[in-house]
Amino acid sequence: MNSRTVVGLAAALAASVSLTAPSASADVPPPAPPLRVLTHNVMMLPSIVGGNYANETRAAMIASSDYVKGYDVAIFEEAFDNGPSETLKTGLSRQYPYQTPVLGRSKSGWDQTLGAYSALTPEDGGVTVVSKWPITRKVQYVYKQGCGADWFSNKGFVYVELKVNGRKVHVVGSHAQADDSLCSDAPSVRRSQFAELDAFLDGLHIPASESVVMAGDLNVVKASAEYPSMLQALDATAPAAYKGHPYSWDPKSNSLNANRYPDDAPQYLDYVLFRRGHASSTTWSNTVLTPTSPPWSSGGTTYTDHYPVAAHG
């Protein structure tokens, strides 16, 4: 075989490879659209729990506060108390006109209800999502496992599909199993819940070009060995940076938290995470905010016993 033939064959082979082989970057998801996300546990406990926590007053204060302004989507947990949770949503409706019902309160207003939902469960799941952008699909999912006080509520997650500047963005807001003296193995229950959430998202077959954001009070301490296990179970990536106050739940600095849990250590429990394998951001950060509320009866100048977590990148 002469050199001219070898060169010709090499050129043909190279052309064939270039036409059939994927480029090195073909499996790398594109960047996410610019997103600003807020999650906050608002501690609107049902009246049966007791305590004078001025849910209606705090709902109105949160809705008119500066810290909730300017996001693409916000997720609230523990919006259990029916009247105050509606006050919160109504107060936010001008900024965030697209909203879900509260998880587990009824089947009304949802495109789909999945999991272990029961109308006989005494309390709803307390999660609601409000958005600046149109919500094109709303699904509520009630976890199959729960123990301690959580057994009496329809806790689970809310899934929404948003249309952000023409691009689909998928958001999940969840409130996972809490540590509880009546719950013998809360980490095991959380693992089961995270597996349900992961399986649900797998079943949607979301394209890699679309962002998937998971947020909420996940009740996993960031400083614990459970944190990397949570990331793995949810197929989530850790934020590039954690900023702001070092804890999202802090009896040492949060007066309402100190009122309820004066002897407990501070913890980081609340997150906004991207799902691996989908459009995301290499500069994504979670920032714990410490907003000051107007004074009210039991809480001093804090809106709730958790601090809000803001994410962007």
Short mmCIF file of N, CA and C in Angstrom, two decimals, residues 124-193:
data_model
loop_
_atom_site.label_atom_id
_atom_site.label_comp_id
_atom_site.label_asym_id
_atom_site.label_seq_id
_atom_site.Cartn_x
_atom_site.Cartn_y
_atom_site.Cartn_z
N ASP A 124 -51.68 18.47 57.46
CA ASP A 124 -51.12 18.50 56.11
C ASP A 124 -49.60 18.45 56.15
N GLY A 125 -48.96 18.60 54.99
CA GLY A 125 -47.51 18.48 54.91
C GLY A 125 -46.75 19.78 55.04
N GLY A 126 -47.45 20.92 54.97
CA GLY A 126 -46.85 22.21 55.29
C GLY A 126 -45.95 22.84 54.25
N VAL A 127 -45.76 22.22 53.08
CA VAL A 127 -44.86 22.78 52.06
C VAL A 127 -45.68 23.46 50.97
N THR A 128 -45.26 24.65 50.58
CA THR A 128 -45.87 25.34 49.45
C THR A 128 -44.79 26.04 48.64
N VAL A 129 -45.01 26.16 47.34
CA VAL A 129 -44.05 26.79 46.43
C VAL A 129 -44.73 27.97 45.75
N VAL A 130 -44.04 29.10 45.74
CA VAL A 130 -44.55 30.29 45.05
C VAL A 130 -43.50 30.74 44.04
N SER A 131 -43.96 31.23 42.88
CA SER A 131 -43.04 31.48 41.77
C SER A 131 -43.35 32.76 41.03
N LYS A 132 -42.27 33.39 40.58
CA LYS A 132 -42.38 34.54 39.67
C LYS A 132 -42.76 34.08 38.27
N TRP A 133 -42.41 32.83 37.95
CA TRP A 133 -42.58 32.29 36.60
C TRP A 133 -43.76 31.33 36.56
N PRO A 134 -44.36 31.15 35.37
CA PRO A 134 -45.49 30.23 35.26
C PRO A 134 -45.14 28.81 35.73
N ILE A 135 -46.04 28.23 36.51
CA ILE A 135 -45.93 26.83 36.92
C ILE A 135 -46.75 26.01 35.94
N THR A 136 -46.09 25.15 35.18
CA THR A 136 -46.79 24.38 34.15
C THR A 136 -47.21 22.99 34.63
N ARG A 137 -46.70 22.56 35.78
CA ARG A 137 -47.14 21.28 36.35
C ARG A 137 -46.93 21.30 37.85
N LYS A 138 -47.89 20.77 38.61
CA LYS A 138 -47.82 20.72 40.08
C LYS A 138 -48.14 19.29 40.53
N VAL A 139 -47.22 18.70 41.28
CA VAL A 139 -47.43 17.35 41.81
C VAL A 139 -47.15 17.38 43.31
N GLN A 140 -48.02 16.76 44.10
CA GLN A 140 -47.74 16.56 45.51
C GLN A 140 -47.49 15.08 45.76
N TYR A 141 -46.50 14.81 46.61
CA TYR A 141 -46.12 13.43 46.91
C TYR A 141 -45.96 13.33 48.42
N VAL A 142 -46.69 12.42 49.03
CA VAL A 142 -46.61 12.21 50.48
C VAL A 142 -45.74 10.98 50.75
N TYR A 143 -44.72 11.17 51.59
CA TYR A 143 -43.81 10.07 51.89
C TYR A 143 -44.54 8.90 52.54
N LYS A 144 -44.06 7.70 52.22
CA LYS A 144 -44.69 6.49 52.77
C LYS A 144 -44.29 6.26 54.22
N GLN A 145 -43.11 6.73 54.61
CA GLN A 145 -42.66 6.53 55.98
C GLN A 145 -42.62 7.85 56.74
N GLY A 146 -42.94 7.78 58.03
CA GLY A 146 -42.83 8.91 58.95
C GLY A 146 -42.99 8.36 60.35
N CYS A 147 -42.34 8.98 61.32
CA CYS A 147 -42.47 8.47 62.68
C CYS A 147 -42.49 9.63 63.67
N GLY A 148 -42.84 9.32 64.91
CA GLY A 148 -43.00 10.37 65.91
C GLY A 148 -44.14 11.29 65.52
N ALA A 149 -43.98 12.57 65.80
CA ALA A 149 -45.03 13.54 65.48
C ALA A 149 -45.29 13.62 63.98
N ASP A 150 -44.26 13.36 63.17
CA ASP A 150 -44.42 13.44 61.71
C ASP A 150 -45.41 12.41 61.17
N TRP A 151 -45.63 11.34 61.92
CA TRP A 151 -46.56 10.31 61.47
C TRP A 151 -47.98 10.86 61.30
N PHE A 152 -48.27 11.94 62.02
CA PHE A 152 -49.61 12.52 62.01
C PHE A 152 -49.79 13.58 60.92
N SER A 153 -48.82 13.71 60.02
CA SER A 153 -48.93 14.72 58.96
C SER A 153 -48.64 14.11 57.60
N ASN A 154 -49.15 14.75 56.56
CA ASN A 154 -48.91 14.33 55.17
C ASN A 154 -47.61 14.94 54.65
N LYS A 155 -46.52 14.70 55.36
CA LYS A 155 -45.24 15.28 54.93
C LYS A 155 -44.72 14.56 53.68
N GLY A 156 -44.06 15.32 52.84
CA GLY A 156 -43.54 14.77 51.60
C GLY A 156 -42.82 15.84 50.81
N PHE A 157 -43.14 15.94 49.51
CA PHE A 157 -42.52 16.99 48.70
C PHE A 157 -43.50 17.51 47.67
N VAL A 158 -43.22 18.73 47.23
CA VAL A 158 -43.95 19.38 46.14
C VAL A 158 -43.01 19.45 44.94
N TYR A 159 -43.49 19.02 43.79
CA TYR A 159 -42.73 19.13 42.55
C TYR A 159 -43.44 20.10 41.62
N VAL A 160 -42.68 21.05 41.08
CA VAL A 160 -43.25 21.95 40.08
C VAL A 160 -42.33 22.03 38.87
N GLU A 161 -42.94 22.21 37.72
CA GLU A 161 -42.21 22.50 36.49
C GLU A 161 -42.47 23.96 36.15
N LEU A 162 -41.39 24.72 36.02
CA LEU A 162 -41.49 26.16 35.72
C LEU A 162 -41.05 26.43 34.29
N LYS A 163 -41.51 27.55 33.77
CA LYS A 163 -41.03 28.04 32.48
C LYS A 163 -40.30 29.35 32.75
N VAL A 164 -38.97 29.30 32.80
CA VAL A 164 -38.13 30.44 33.15
C VAL A 164 -37.49 30.99 31.88
N ASN A 165 -37.98 32.13 31.43
CA ASN A 165 -37.46 32.72 30.19
C ASN A 165 -37.44 31.70 29.05
N GLY A 166 -38.50 30.92 28.96
CA GLY A 166 -38.62 29.95 27.88
C GLY A 166 -37.97 28.61 28.13
N ARG A 167 -37.24 28.46 29.26
CA ARG A 167 -36.58 27.19 29.56
C ARG A 167 -37.29 26.48 30.71
N LYS A 168 -37.38 25.16 30.60
CA LYS A 168 -37.98 24.38 31.68
C LYS A 168 -37.02 24.26 32.85
N VAL A 169 -37.53 24.51 34.04
CA VAL A 169 -36.77 24.32 35.28
C VAL A 169 -37.66 23.51 36.22
N HIS A 170 -37.08 22.51 36.85
CA HIS A 170 -37.83 21.61 37.73
C HIS A 170 -37.41 21.89 39.18
N VAL A 171 -38.37 22.10 40.05
CA VAL A 171 -38.09 22.44 41.45
C VAL A 171 -38.85 21.50 42.37
N VAL A 172 -38.15 20.99 43.37
CA VAL A 172 -38.75 20.15 44.40
C VAL A 172 -38.55 20.84 45.74
N GLY A 173 -39.63 20.99 46.49
CA GLY A 173 -39.56 21.52 47.85
C GLY A 173 -40.00 20.45 48.83
N SER A 174 -39.17 20.18 49.85
CA SER A 174 -39.47 19.08 50.76
C SER A 174 -39.19 19.45 52.21
N HIS A 175 -39.88 18.76 53.10
CA HIS A 175 -39.61 18.83 54.54
C HIS A 175 -39.47 17.39 55.01
N ALA A 176 -38.24 16.98 55.27
CA ALA A 176 -37.96 15.58 55.60
C ALA A 176 -38.20 15.30 57.09
N GLN A 177 -38.15 14.02 57.43
CA GLN A 177 -38.39 13.55 58.80
C GLN A 177 -37.53 14.31 59.81
N ALA A 178 -38.17 14.79 60.86
CA ALA A 178 -37.47 15.49 61.94
C ALA A 178 -36.95 14.50 62.97
N ASP A 179 -35.85 14.87 63.64
CA ASP A 179 -35.42 14.11 64.81
C ASP A 179 -36.45 14.30 65.91
N ASP A 180 -36.78 13.22 66.60
CA ASP A 180 -37.91 13.23 67.52
C ASP A 180 -37.67 12.14 68.54
N SER A 181 -37.89 12.43 69.82
CA SER A 181 -37.70 11.43 70.86
C SER A 181 -38.61 10.22 70.68
N LEU A 182 -39.71 10.40 69.95
CA LEU A 182 -40.65 9.31 69.69
C LEU A 182 -40.33 8.57 68.39
N CYS A 183 -39.25 8.97 67.73
CA CYS A 183 -38.83 8.34 66.47
C CYS A 183 -37.48 7.68 66.72
N SER A 184 -37.44 6.36 66.73
CA SER A 184 -36.24 5.65 67.16
C SER A 184 -35.08 5.75 66.16
N ASP A 185 -35.39 5.93 64.89
CA ASP A 185 -34.32 5.98 63.88
C ASP A 185 -34.69 6.95 62.77
N ALA A 186 -34.63 8.24 63.08
CA ALA A 186 -34.99 9.27 62.10
C ALA A 186 -34.09 9.23 60.86
N PRO A 187 -32.76 9.02 60.99
CA PRO A 187 -31.94 8.96 59.77
C PRO A 187 -32.39 7.88 58.80
N SER A 188 -32.82 6.73 59.32
CA SER A 188 -33.30 5.66 58.45
C SER A 188 -34.56 6.08 57.70
N VAL A 189 -35.46 6.79 58.39
CA VAL A 189 -36.68 7.28 57.74
C VAL A 189 -36.33 8.29 56.66
N ARG A 190 -35.38 9.18 56.96
CA ARG A 190 -34.97 10.17 55.94
C ARG A 190 -34.37 9.48 54.72
N ARG A 191 -33.57 8.45 54.94
CA ARG A 191 -33.01 7.71 53.79
C ARG A 191 -34.12 7.16 52.91
N SER A 192 -35.14 6.61 53.54
CA SER A 192 -36.27 6.09 52.78
C SER A 192 -36.98 7.20 52.01
N GLN A 193 -37.15 8.35 52.64
CA GLN A 193 -37.81 9.48 51.99
C GLN A 193 -36.98 10.00 50.82
#
